mmCIF file of C-alpha atoms (C1' of nucleotides) in Angstrom:
data_model
loop_
_atom_site.group_PDB
_atom_site.id
_atom_site.type_symbol
_atom_site.label_atom_id
_atom_site.label_comp_id
_atom_site.label_asym_id
_atom_site.label_seq_id
_atom_site.Cartn_x
_atom_site.Cartn_y
_atom_site.Cartn_z
ATOM 1 C CA MET B 18 10.943 12.081 -24.440
ATOM 2 C CA ARG B 19 13.257 14.885 -23.537
ATOM 3 C CA GLU B 20 12.354 17.334 -20.884
ATOM 4 C CA LEU B 21 11.158 15.249 -18.026
ATOM 5 C CA ARG B 22 10.258 17.860 -15.583
ATOM 6 C CA LEU B 23 9.379 17.552 -11.841
ATOM 7 C CA VAL B 24 6.143 19.668 -11.041
ATOM 8 C CA ASP B 25 7.421 22.665 -9.506
ATOM 9 C CA ARG B 26 6.469 24.272 -6.177
ATOM 10 C CA ARG B 27 5.181 27.535 -7.745
ATOM 11 C CA TRP B 28 2.797 25.488 -9.804
ATOM 12 C CA ARG B 29 1.503 23.604 -6.860
ATOM 13 C CA GLU B 30 1.044 26.832 -4.931
ATOM 14 C CA ARG B 31 -1.102 28.509 -7.758
ATOM 15 C CA TYR B 32 -3.003 24.992 -8.128
ATOM 16 C CA SER B 33 -3.653 24.811 -4.352
ATOM 17 C CA VAL B 34 -4.905 28.352 -4.330
ATOM 18 C CA GLN B 35 -7.267 27.839 -7.141
ATOM 19 C CA ARG B 36 -8.676 24.292 -5.716
ATOM 20 C CA LEU B 37 -9.033 25.880 -2.099
ATOM 21 C CA GLY B 38 -11.131 28.867 -3.697
ATOM 22 C CA GLU B 39 -13.561 26.712 -5.356
ATOM 23 C CA PHE B 40 -13.696 24.086 -2.623
ATOM 24 C CA VAL B 41 -16.903 25.323 -0.928
ATOM 25 C CA ALA B 42 -18.634 25.686 -4.123
ATOM 26 C CA ARG B 43 -18.135 22.146 -5.114
ATOM 27 C CA CYS B 44 -19.200 20.969 -1.587
ATOM 28 C CA ARG B 45 -22.370 22.746 -2.059
ATOM 29 C CA ARG B 46 -22.991 21.503 -5.405
ATOM 30 C CA ARG B 47 -22.479 17.940 -4.488
ATOM 31 C CA GLY B 48 -24.423 18.452 -1.127
ATOM 32 C CA ILE B 49 -21.637 17.687 1.278
ATOM 33 C CA ALA B 50 -21.554 19.828 4.251
ATOM 34 C CA VAL B 51 -18.533 22.329 4.795
ATOM 35 C CA THR B 52 -17.312 21.665 8.217
ATOM 36 C CA PRO B 53 -14.367 23.305 9.588
ATOM 37 C CA GLN B 54 -12.861 19.749 9.735
ATOM 38 C CA ARG B 55 -13.113 19.244 6.121
ATOM 39 C CA LEU B 56 -11.777 22.707 5.421
ATOM 40 C CA ALA B 57 -8.753 22.018 7.643
ATOM 41 C CA VAL B 58 -8.222 18.646 5.643
ATOM 42 C CA ILE B 59 -8.308 19.904 2.263
ATOM 43 C CA GLY B 60 -5.928 22.782 3.214
ATOM 44 C CA ALA B 61 -3.468 20.700 5.000
ATOM 45 C CA LEU B 62 -3.690 18.181 1.819
ATOM 46 C CA LEU B 63 -3.086 21.018 -0.711
ATOM 47 C CA ALA B 64 -0.523 22.557 1.459
ATOM 48 C CA SER B 65 1.689 19.393 1.865
ATOM 49 C CA GLU B 66 4.142 18.463 -0.794
ATOM 50 C CA ASN B 67 4.858 15.238 0.532
ATOM 51 C CA HIS B 68 1.593 12.985 -0.484
ATOM 52 C CA PRO B 69 0.887 12.778 3.320
ATOM 53 C CA SER B 70 -0.560 9.951 5.500
ATOM 54 C CA THR B 71 -3.701 10.209 7.442
ATOM 55 C CA ASP B 72 -1.466 10.656 10.377
ATOM 56 C CA GLU B 73 0.383 13.429 9.171
ATOM 57 C CA ILE B 74 -2.742 15.201 7.845
ATOM 58 C CA CYS B 75 -4.171 14.939 11.193
ATOM 59 C CA ALA B 76 -0.954 16.268 13.003
ATOM 60 C CA ALA B 77 -1.144 19.271 10.601
ATOM 61 C CA VAL B 78 -5.066 19.852 11.267
ATOM 62 C CA ARG B 79 -4.495 19.440 15.063
ATOM 63 C CA ARG B 80 -2.126 22.385 15.154
ATOM 64 C CA ARG B 81 -5.112 24.723 14.774
ATOM 65 C CA HIS B 82 -8.028 22.235 15.672
ATOM 66 C CA PRO B 83 -6.439 20.135 18.569
ATOM 67 C CA HIS B 84 -9.585 18.260 19.197
ATOM 68 C CA VAL B 85 -10.041 16.499 15.723
ATOM 69 C CA SER B 86 -9.876 12.814 15.644
ATOM 70 C CA LEU B 87 -7.855 10.507 13.543
ATOM 71 C CA ALA B 88 -11.047 8.577 12.573
ATOM 72 C CA THR B 89 -12.589 11.750 11.166
ATOM 73 C CA VAL B 90 -9.560 12.355 9.179
ATOM 74 C CA HIS B 91 -9.610 8.961 7.947
ATOM 75 C CA ARG B 92 -13.252 9.402 6.898
ATOM 76 C CA ILE B 93 -12.806 12.666 5.296
ATOM 77 C CA LEU B 94 -9.873 11.684 3.174
ATOM 78 C CA GLU B 95 -11.759 8.663 1.797
ATOM 79 C CA GLN B 96 -14.839 10.645 1.161
ATOM 80 C CA PHE B 97 -12.630 13.186 -0.660
ATOM 81 C CA CYS B 98 -11.356 10.424 -2.912
ATOM 82 C CA ALA B 99 -14.815 9.244 -3.594
ATOM 83 C CA VAL B 100 -15.922 12.744 -4.823
ATOM 84 C CA GLY B 101 -12.700 13.245 -6.634
ATOM 85 C CA GLU B 102 -11.466 16.023 -4.367
ATOM 86 C CA ALA B 103 -8.258 14.039 -3.500
ATOM 87 C CA ARG B 104 -6.630 10.960 -4.897
ATOM 88 C CA LYS B 105 -5.193 7.829 -3.087
ATOM 89 C CA VAL B 106 -1.467 7.508 -3.792
ATOM 90 C CA THR B 107 -1.606 4.129 -2.256
ATOM 91 C CA LEU B 108 -4.368 2.321 -4.033
ATOM 92 C CA LEU B 109 -3.291 -1.252 -3.412
ATOM 93 C CA HIS B 110 -2.790 -0.482 0.113
ATOM 94 C CA ASP B 111 -4.885 -2.703 2.374
ATOM 95 C CA VAL B 112 -2.389 -5.937 2.039
ATOM 96 C CA ALA B 113 1.128 -6.191 1.024
ATOM 97 C CA ARG B 114 1.286 -8.018 -2.467
ATOM 98 C CA TYR B 115 4.322 -9.756 -4.015
ATOM 99 C CA ASP B 116 5.285 -10.685 -7.496
ATOM 100 C CA GLY B 117 7.835 -13.533 -8.513
ATOM 101 C CA ASN B 118 8.489 -11.779 -11.971
ATOM 102 C CA VAL B 119 11.771 -9.777 -11.384
ATOM 103 C CA GLU B 120 12.026 -8.932 -14.883
ATOM 104 C CA PRO B 121 10.881 -5.284 -15.646
ATOM 105 C CA HIS B 122 7.534 -5.168 -16.356
ATOM 106 C CA HIS B 123 4.290 -3.082 -15.703
ATOM 107 C CA HIS B 124 0.944 -3.878 -14.160
ATOM 108 C CA VAL B 125 -2.841 -3.772 -15.213
ATOM 109 C CA LEU B 126 -4.902 -3.655 -12.050
ATOM 110 C CA CYS B 127 -8.654 -3.984 -11.857
ATOM 111 C CA VAL B 128 -9.781 -1.332 -9.469
ATOM 112 C CA ARG B 129 -12.696 -3.459 -8.182
ATOM 113 C CA CYS B 130 -11.417 -6.972 -7.660
ATOM 114 C CA ARG B 131 -7.751 -5.973 -7.456
ATOM 115 C CA ARG B 132 -6.434 -8.722 -9.571
ATOM 116 C CA VAL B 133 -3.344 -7.654 -11.200
ATOM 117 C CA HIS B 134 -1.993 -8.757 -14.448
ATOM 118 C CA ASP B 135 1.740 -8.298 -15.835
ATOM 119 C CA ILE B 136 2.392 -6.324 -18.921
ATOM 120 C CA GLU B 137 5.309 -5.571 -20.889
ATOM 121 C CA ILE B 138 5.888 -2.139 -22.287
ATOM 122 C CA PRO B 139 9.378 -1.711 -23.474
ATOM 123 C CA GLU B 140 8.660 1.914 -24.453
ATOM 124 C CA VAL B 141 7.999 2.797 -20.843
ATOM 125 C CA ASP B 142 11.318 0.879 -19.716
ATOM 126 C CA LYS B 143 13.162 3.116 -22.238
ATOM 127 C CA LEU B 144 11.655 6.232 -20.866
ATOM 128 C CA LEU B 145 14.243 6.518 -18.278
ATOM 129 C CA GLU B 146 17.316 5.486 -19.934
ATOM 130 C CA GLY B 147 18.303 8.904 -21.070
ATOM 131 C CA THR B 148 17.592 10.441 -17.732
ATOM 132 C CA PRO B 149 19.812 9.227 -14.795
ATOM 133 C CA SER B 150 18.505 11.868 -12.353
ATOM 134 C CA LEU B 151 15.720 14.383 -12.167
ATOM 135 C CA GLY B 152 16.137 17.242 -9.825
ATOM 136 C CA GLN B 153 17.503 15.983 -6.606
ATOM 137 C CA PHE B 154 16.401 12.366 -7.555
ATOM 138 C CA ALA B 155 18.588 9.665 -8.679
ATOM 139 C CA LEU B 156 16.352 7.526 -10.754
ATOM 140 C CA LEU B 157 16.410 3.684 -10.397
ATOM 141 C CA ARG B 158 13.612 1.865 -12.058
ATOM 142 C CA CYS B 159 9.920 2.595 -12.905
ATOM 143 C CA SER B 160 6.712 0.842 -13.100
ATOM 144 C CA LEU B 161 3.603 1.893 -14.644
ATOM 145 C CA GLU B 162 0.245 0.965 -13.053
ATOM 146 C CA ILE B 163 -2.645 0.832 -15.235
ATOM 147 C CA ASP B 164 -5.992 1.153 -13.657
ATOM 148 C CA ALA B 165 -8.599 -1.009 -15.332
ATOM 149 C CA LEU B 166 -11.993 -3.060 -14.905
ATOM 150 C CA CYS B 167 -11.485 -6.601 -15.498
ATOM 151 C CA GLY B 168 -14.042 -8.712 -17.523
ATOM 152 C CA ARG B 169 -15.674 -10.221 -14.507
ATOM 153 C CA CYS B 170 -16.171 -6.733 -12.855
ATOM 154 C CA GLN B 171 -17.376 -4.913 -15.905
ATOM 155 C CA ARG B 172 -20.224 -7.570 -16.091
ATOM 156 C CA ALA B 173 -20.844 -7.531 -12.489
ATOM 157 C CA GLY B 174 -21.697 -3.813 -12.550
ATOM 158 C CA LYS B 175 -21.523 -1.597 -9.483
ATOM 159 C CA HIS B 176 -23.818 -3.373 -7.260
ATOM 160 C CA THR B 177 -21.586 -5.781 -5.545
ATOM 161 C CA ASN B 178 -19.058 -4.096 -3.486
ATOM 162 C CA VAL B 179 -15.704 -6.161 -3.847
ATOM 163 C CA ARG B 180 -12.519 -5.181 -2.047
ATOM 164 C CA THR B 181 -10.666 -8.533 -2.452
ATOM 165 C CA ALA B 182 -10.508 -10.570 -5.295
ATOM 166 C CA PRO B 183 -13.138 -13.024 -5.957
ATOM 167 C CA THR B 184 -10.824 -15.450 -4.568
ATOM 168 C CA VAL B 185 -9.594 -17.987 -6.908
ATOM 169 C CA ARG B 186 -7.303 -19.755 -4.439
ATOM 170 C CA GLY B 187 -7.417 -23.144 -6.399
ATOM 171 C CA GLU B 188 -4.994 -21.555 -8.860
ATOM 172 C CA THR B 189 -2.031 -21.028 -6.991
ATOM 173 C CA MET C 16 3.169 2.481 -29.049
ATOM 174 C CA ARG C 17 0.908 0.100 -30.972
ATOM 175 C CA GLU C 18 0.791 -3.522 -29.811
ATOM 176 C CA LEU C 19 0.212 -3.364 -25.903
ATOM 177 C CA ARG C 20 0.189 -7.019 -24.733
ATOM 178 C CA LEU C 21 -0.393 -8.642 -21.580
ATOM 179 C CA VAL C 22 2.344 -11.237 -20.565
ATOM 180 C CA ASP C 23 0.638 -14.638 -21.284
ATOM 181 C CA ARG C 24 0.498 -17.439 -19.266
ATOM 182 C CA ARG C 25 2.770 -19.595 -21.498
ATOM 183 C CA TRP C 26 5.695 -17.177 -20.951
ATOM 184 C CA ARG C 27 5.074 -16.973 -17.106
ATOM 185 C CA GLU C 28 4.951 -20.998 -16.768
ATOM 186 C CA ARG C 29 8.342 -21.065 -18.722
ATOM 187 C CA TYR C 30 9.797 -18.301 -16.660
ATOM 188 C CA SER C 31 8.502 -19.959 -13.334
ATOM 189 C CA VAL C 32 10.179 -23.281 -14.258
ATOM 190 C CA GLN C 33 13.598 -21.615 -15.050
ATOM 191 C CA ARG C 34 13.278 -19.610 -11.815
ATOM 192 C CA LEU C 35 12.639 -22.599 -9.769
ATOM 193 C CA GLY C 36 15.570 -24.733 -11.400
ATOM 194 C CA GLU C 37 17.925 -22.004 -10.205
ATOM 195 C CA PHE C 38 16.426 -21.096 -6.955
ATOM 196 C CA VAL C 39 18.680 -23.501 -4.959
ATOM 197 C CA ALA C 40 21.965 -22.593 -6.676
ATOM 198 C CA ARG C 41 21.193 -19.065 -6.163
ATOM 199 C CA CYS C 42 20.197 -19.368 -2.081
ATOM 200 C CA ARG C 43 23.576 -21.677 -1.737
ATOM 201 C CA ARG C 44 25.541 -18.587 -3.698
ATOM 202 C CA ARG C 45 24.033 -16.095 -1.208
ATOM 203 C CA GLY C 46 24.269 -18.149 1.639
ATOM 204 C CA ILE C 47 20.898 -18.253 2.577
ATOM 205 C CA ALA C 48 19.576 -21.616 3.975
ATOM 206 C CA VAL C 49 17.225 -23.753 1.614
ATOM 207 C CA THR C 50 14.391 -24.708 3.893
ATOM 208 C CA PRO C 51 10.844 -26.460 2.905
ATOM 209 C CA GLN C 52 9.208 -23.379 3.896
ATOM 210 C CA ARG C 53 11.453 -21.310 1.508
ATOM 211 C CA LEU C 54 11.144 -23.804 -1.187
ATOM 212 C CA ALA C 55 7.282 -23.732 -0.855
ATOM 213 C CA VAL C 56 6.888 -20.113 -0.694
ATOM 214 C CA ILE C 57 8.951 -19.469 -3.946
ATOM 215 C CA GLY C 58 6.946 -22.167 -5.483
ATOM 216 C CA ALA C 59 3.465 -20.669 -4.585
ATOM 217 C CA LEU C 60 4.612 -17.255 -5.454
ATOM 218 C CA LEU C 61 5.874 -18.411 -9.220
ATOM 219 C CA ALA C 62 2.671 -20.527 -9.538
ATOM 220 C CA SER C 63 0.212 -17.900 -8.697
ATOM 221 C CA GLU C 64 -0.748 -15.524 -11.587
ATOM 222 C CA ASN C 65 -2.427 -13.083 -9.028
ATOM 223 C CA HIS C 66 0.160 -11.118 -7.481
ATOM 224 C CA PRO C 67 -0.494 -12.793 -3.947
ATOM 225 C CA SER C 68 -0.710 -11.404 -0.634
ATOM 226 C CA THR C 69 1.040 -12.988 2.457
ATOM 227 C CA ASP C 70 -2.283 -14.783 3.384
ATOM 228 C CA GLU C 71 -2.745 -16.099 -0.113
ATOM 229 C CA ILE C 72 0.832 -17.436 -0.185
ATOM 230 C CA CYS C 73 0.293 -18.852 3.348
ATOM 231 C CA ALA C 74 -2.882 -20.621 2.484
ATOM 232 C CA ALA C 75 -1.161 -22.196 -0.518
ATOM 233 C CA VAL C 76 1.976 -23.299 1.140
ATOM 234 C CA ARG C 77 -0.332 -24.736 3.759
ATOM 235 C CA ARG C 78 -2.014 -27.279 1.498
ATOM 236 C CA ARG C 79 1.299 -29.258 1.660
ATOM 237 C CA HIS C 80 2.746 -28.010 4.869
ATOM 238 C CA PRO C 81 0.041 -27.025 7.106
ATOM 239 C CA HIS C 82 2.130 -26.199 10.235
ATOM 240 C CA VAL C 83 3.722 -23.214 8.293
ATOM 241 C CA SER C 84 3.194 -19.920 10.115
ATOM 242 C CA LEU C 85 1.989 -16.763 8.628
ATOM 243 C CA ALA C 86 4.955 -14.792 10.431
ATOM 244 C CA THR C 87 7.327 -17.123 8.647
ATOM 245 C CA VAL C 88 5.774 -16.437 5.251
ATOM 246 C CA HIS C 89 5.800 -12.826 6.019
ATOM 247 C CA ARG C 90 9.460 -13.061 7.008
ATOM 248 C CA ILE C 91 10.484 -15.098 3.771
ATOM 249 C CA LEU C 92 8.693 -12.735 1.409
ATOM 250 C CA GLU C 93 10.333 -9.818 2.806
ATOM 251 C CA GLN C 94 13.738 -11.481 2.657
ATOM 252 C CA PHE C 95 13.018 -12.746 -1.019
ATOM 253 C CA CYS C 96 12.569 -8.990 -2.024
ATOM 254 C CA ALA C 97 15.902 -7.976 -0.013
ATOM 255 C CA VAL C 98 17.853 -10.388 -2.271
ATOM 256 C CA GLY C 99 15.849 -9.646 -5.321
ATOM 257 C CA GLU C 100 14.113 -13.244 -5.427
ATOM 258 C CA ALA C 101 10.704 -11.284 -5.494
ATOM 259 C CA ARG C 102 9.257 -7.811 -6.058
ATOM 260 C CA LYS C 103 6.721 -6.109 -3.619
ATOM 261 C CA VAL C 104 4.067 -4.850 -5.980
ATOM 262 C CA THR C 105 2.821 -2.610 -3.072
ATOM 263 C CA LEU C 106 5.788 -0.568 -2.336
ATOM 264 C CA LEU C 107 4.183 2.315 -0.554
ATOM 265 C CA HIS C 108 2.154 -0.052 1.273
ATOM 266 C CA ASP C 109 2.460 0.530 5.288
ATOM 267 C CA VAL C 110 0.334 3.652 5.279
ATOM 268 C CA ALA C 111 -2.389 5.317 2.949
ATOM 269 C CA ARG C 112 -1.289 8.353 1.474
ATOM 270 C CA TYR C 113 -3.368 10.885 -0.330
ATOM 271 C CA ASP C 114 -2.545 13.592 -3.106
ATOM 272 C CA GLY C 115 -4.516 16.660 -3.524
ATOM 273 C CA ASN C 116 -3.476 17.178 -7.092
ATOM 274 C CA VAL C 117 -6.191 15.324 -9.049
ATOM 275 C CA GLU C 118 -4.679 16.200 -12.664
ATOM 276 C CA PRO C 119 -3.370 13.364 -14.399
ATOM 277 C CA HIS C 120 0.342 13.188 -13.181
ATOM 278 C CA HIS C 121 3.011 10.501 -12.084
ATOM 279 C CA HIS C 122 5.119 10.022 -9.200
ATOM 280 C CA VAL C 123 8.697 10.003 -8.188
ATOM 281 C CA LEU C 124 9.330 8.059 -5.163
ATOM 282 C CA CYS C 125 12.258 7.896 -2.885
ATOM 283 C CA VAL C 126 12.636 4.117 -2.001
ATOM 284 C CA ARG C 127 14.477 5.048 1.170
ATOM 285 C CA CYS C 128 12.573 7.810 2.858
ATOM 286 C CA ARG C 129 9.538 7.617 0.856
ATOM 287 C CA ARG C 130 8.980 11.021 -0.104
ATOM 288 C CA VAL C 131 7.049 11.284 -3.280
ATOM 289 C CA HIS C 132 7.195 14.131 -5.787
ATOM 290 C CA ASP C 133 4.903 14.708 -8.796
ATOM 291 C CA ILE C 134 5.977 14.721 -12.258
ATOM 292 C CA GLU C 135 4.155 15.351 -15.606
ATOM 293 C CA ILE C 136 4.825 13.038 -18.497
ATOM 294 C CA PRO C 137 2.282 13.758 -21.288
ATOM 295 C CA GLU C 138 3.901 10.851 -23.429
ATOM 296 C CA VAL C 139 2.787 8.389 -20.857
ATOM 297 C CA ASP C 140 -0.791 9.990 -20.200
ATOM 298 C CA LYS C 141 -0.989 9.703 -24.184
ATOM 299 C CA LEU C 142 0.015 5.899 -24.050
ATOM 300 C CA LEU C 143 -3.447 4.629 -23.409
ATOM 301 C CA GLU C 144 -5.486 7.008 -25.609
ATOM 302 C CA GLY C 145 -5.722 4.386 -28.619
ATOM 303 C CA THR C 146 -6.082 1.639 -26.527
ATOM 304 C CA PRO C 147 -9.347 1.517 -24.603
ATOM 305 C CA SER C 148 -8.839 -2.318 -23.638
ATOM 306 C CA LEU C 149 -6.482 -4.768 -23.210
ATOM 307 C CA GLY C 150 -7.344 -8.414 -23.114
ATOM 308 C CA GLN C 151 -10.286 -8.532 -20.695
ATOM 309 C CA PHE C 152 -9.205 -5.200 -19.084
ATOM 310 C CA ALA C 153 -11.147 -2.097 -19.910
ATOM 311 C CA LEU C 154 -8.430 0.638 -19.283
ATOM 312 C CA LEU C 155 -9.345 3.728 -17.118
ATOM 313 C CA ARG C 156 -6.239 5.540 -16.419
ATOM 314 C CA CYS C 157 -2.583 5.192 -15.751
ATOM 315 C CA SER C 158 0.178 6.062 -13.429
ATOM 316 C CA LEU C 159 3.851 5.835 -13.418
ATOM 317 C CA GLU C 160 5.777 5.233 -10.293
ATOM 318 C CA ILE C 161 9.365 6.067 -10.659
ATOM 319 C CA ASP C 162 11.541 4.511 -7.998
ATOM 320 C CA ALA C 163 14.678 6.857 -6.893
ATOM 321 C CA LEU C 164 16.817 7.925 -4.249
ATOM 322 C CA CYS C 165 16.315 11.454 -3.173
ATOM 323 C CA GLY C 166 19.473 13.901 -2.642
ATOM 324 C CA ARG C 167 19.312 13.597 1.003
ATOM 325 C CA CYS C 168 19.157 9.900 1.154
ATOM 326 C CA GLN C 169 21.882 9.578 -1.738
ATOM 327 C CA ARG C 170 23.923 11.371 0.766
ATOM 328 C CA ALA C 171 22.917 9.597 3.838
ATOM 329 C CA GLY C 172 24.152 6.378 2.392
ATOM 330 C CA LYS C 173 22.826 2.856 3.416
ATOM 331 C CA HIS C 174 23.904 3.195 7.175
ATOM 332 C CA THR C 175 20.636 4.778 8.668
ATOM 333 C CA ASN C 176 17.734 2.673 8.363
ATOM 334 C CA VAL C 177 14.679 4.749 7.447
ATOM 335 C CA ARG C 178 11.229 3.468 6.877
ATOM 336 C CA THR C 179 9.232 6.810 7.307
ATOM 337 C CA ALA C 180 10.051 9.874 5.753
ATOM 338 C CA PRO C 181 12.605 12.096 7.939
ATOM 339 C CA THR C 182 9.328 13.753 8.986
ATOM 340 C CA VAL C 183 9.312 17.503 7.898
ATOM 341 C CA ARG C 184 6.101 18.078 9.612
ATOM 342 C CA GLY C 185 6.713 21.772 9.735
ATOM 343 C CA GLU C 186 6.138 22.075 6.171
ATOM 344 C CA THR C 187 2.353 20.958 5.635
ATOM 345 C "C1'" DC N 24 27.886 -28.618 16.267
ATOM 346 C "C1'" DT N 25 26.318 -23.825 15.456
ATOM 347 C "C1'" DA N 26 24.346 -20.005 13.362
ATOM 348 C "C1'" DT N 27 20.121 -19.469 10.935
ATOM 349 C "C1'" DC N 28 15.382 -20.459 10.906
ATOM 350 C "C1'" DT N 29 10.827 -21.394 12.438
ATOM 351 C "C1'" DG N 30 6.245 -21.591 15.180
ATOM 352 C "C1'" DC N 31 3.899 -19.610 18.522
ATOM 353 C "C1'" DA N 32 1.656 -15.915 20.922
ATOM 354 C "C1'" DA N 33 1.572 -11.481 21.956
ATOM 355 C "C1'" DA N 34 2.587 -6.566 20.743
ATOM 356 C "C1'" DA N 35 2.382 -2.853 17.300
ATOM 357 C "C1'" DA N 36 0.534 -0.012 13.527
ATOM 358 C "C1'" DG N 37 -2.934 1.317 10.790
ATOM 359 C "C1'" DT N 38 -7.950 1.269 9.791
ATOM 360 C "C1'" DT N 39 -12.948 0.775 10.415
ATOM 361 C "C1'" DT N 40 -17.101 1.063 13.075
ATOM 362 C "C1'" DG N 41 -21.263 1.893 16.776
ATOM 363 C "C1'" DC N 42 -23.054 5.215 19.110
ATOM 364 C "C1'" DA N 43 -24.134 9.341 21.666
ATOM 365 C "C1'" DA N 44 -23.475 14.208 21.220
ATOM 366 C "C1'" DG N 45 -22.860 18.255 17.968
ATOM 367 C "C1'" DT N 46 -23.640 21.312 13.989
ATOM 368 C "C1'" DG N 47 -24.351 23.062 9.269
ATOM 369 C "C1'" DG N 48 -27.880 24.651 6.204
ATOM 370 C "C1'" DC O 5 -34.976 21.375 13.146
ATOM 371 C "C1'" DC O 6 -32.920 17.237 11.375
ATOM 372 C "C1'" DA O 7 -30.022 14.786 8.240
ATOM 373 C "C1'" DC O 8 -25.466 14.648 8.216
ATOM 374 C "C1'" DT O 9 -20.882 15.006 11.070
ATOM 375 C "C1'" DT O 10 -17.749 14.383 14.553
ATOM 376 C "C1'" DG O 11 -15.236 12.231 18.836
ATOM 377 C "C1'" DC O 12 -14.195 8.581 21.327
ATOM 378 C "C1'" DA O 13 -13.409 3.771 22.442
ATOM 379 C "C1'" DA O 14 -13.612 -0.497 21.077
ATOM 380 C "C1'" DA O 15 -13.157 -3.799 17.193
ATOM 381 C "C1'" DC O 16 -10.443 -5.517 13.303
ATOM 382 C "C1'" DT O 17 -6.899 -6.411 10.083
ATOM 383 C "C1'" DT O 18 -2.350 -6.767 9.007
ATOM 384 C "C1'" DT O 19 2.446 -6.781 10.056
ATOM 385 C "C1'" DT O 20 6.169 -7.418 13.177
ATOM 386 C "C1'" DT O 21 8.749 -9.192 17.192
ATOM 387 C "C1'" DG O 22 10.567 -12.115 21.472
ATOM 388 C "C1'" DC O 23 11.905 -16.322 22.513
ATOM 389 C "C1'" DA O 24 12.455 -21.256 22.994
ATOM 390 C "C1'" DG O 25 12.974 -25.069 20.116
ATOM 391 C "C1'" DA O 26 14.257 -27.132 15.545
ATOM 392 C "C1'" DT O 27 17.275 -27.595 11.545
ATOM 393 C "C1'" DA O 28 20.443 -26.871 7.427
ATOM 394 C "C1'" DG O 29 24.964 -27.268 6.284
#
DNA sequence: CTATCTGCAAAAAGTTTGCAAGTGG
DNA sequence: CCACTTGCAAACTTTTTGCAGATAG
């Protein structure tokens, strides 16, 4: 586990150029229209090094297309995630959730019903022990999020669209 | 990396009892008042296996104290996190954020200004290769979030209270 | 007794949606 | 042309805040 290294700017730049180059082709293939708005959004997203929020993307886009609406940016970003053109960093984003377990541990998350289960992985905890800092960052702690499908949701298939856990409120 | 194992119910129960037992003492030591609301919130939090939202905690609390306000539950939970009595699972929660890099990678997050930097850790990517499922969960992918302090925020100290990144909008 | 805490209601902040008008292919 | 997109404004959802009254220590 030596050699932790931040992804550097150069790599990101090359990556962006490449992704941008094939963007139109991928859209055509998937049958989604190539609009100026979408081009501007993917451009801003790839140009940013800061994992931007909808607001930030919108601000960047508006420098060239001042008329673009925030709602549109929301729609486009969610669509991009749906077709694998982007990734939402904040998966469990809609509501704040808390954990009474303050020991170091990690999480298995059902991406469909959003239930979260604790898991211990000492190997991962040890990962940072020899690495107090990384580039400009002083490391504090880490937490592995494992995206998964829980048993219930595997059986349920893709029909039912659940955004909130099949509330088992009796349990708390 | 054999032996991935979910934290089991038994462990959680023992842990809860222990934490609950020392809760009052810890509050006294920290000089924060022990109110029925706080006792109810810590109780509900520790009893839940589901990493509950404010709403869920509030619902649980209200079964015994029907008058308790949602705003109070919010305040209490945030305070618990501040004093290490709980942990917010959804750290980057306030706004949705997107990433144009769809390759497998991980994130270093400044807990103060909330800037996020990409990092590649193949060891972690490999972690799940031999483990297609865990208990009831079918594993899909994983992402390590490393909490850190960026250079700027280390220098800035704790005075200035930043919740949003020191916006470098020129960059996008 | 007093600094802290809580409930309520109103304000903020972020996201989603309905609909009429616009446009890519 | 026409189905898909977009802008706008309104609706929603979640979280925060101001303030008067309650309460822990």
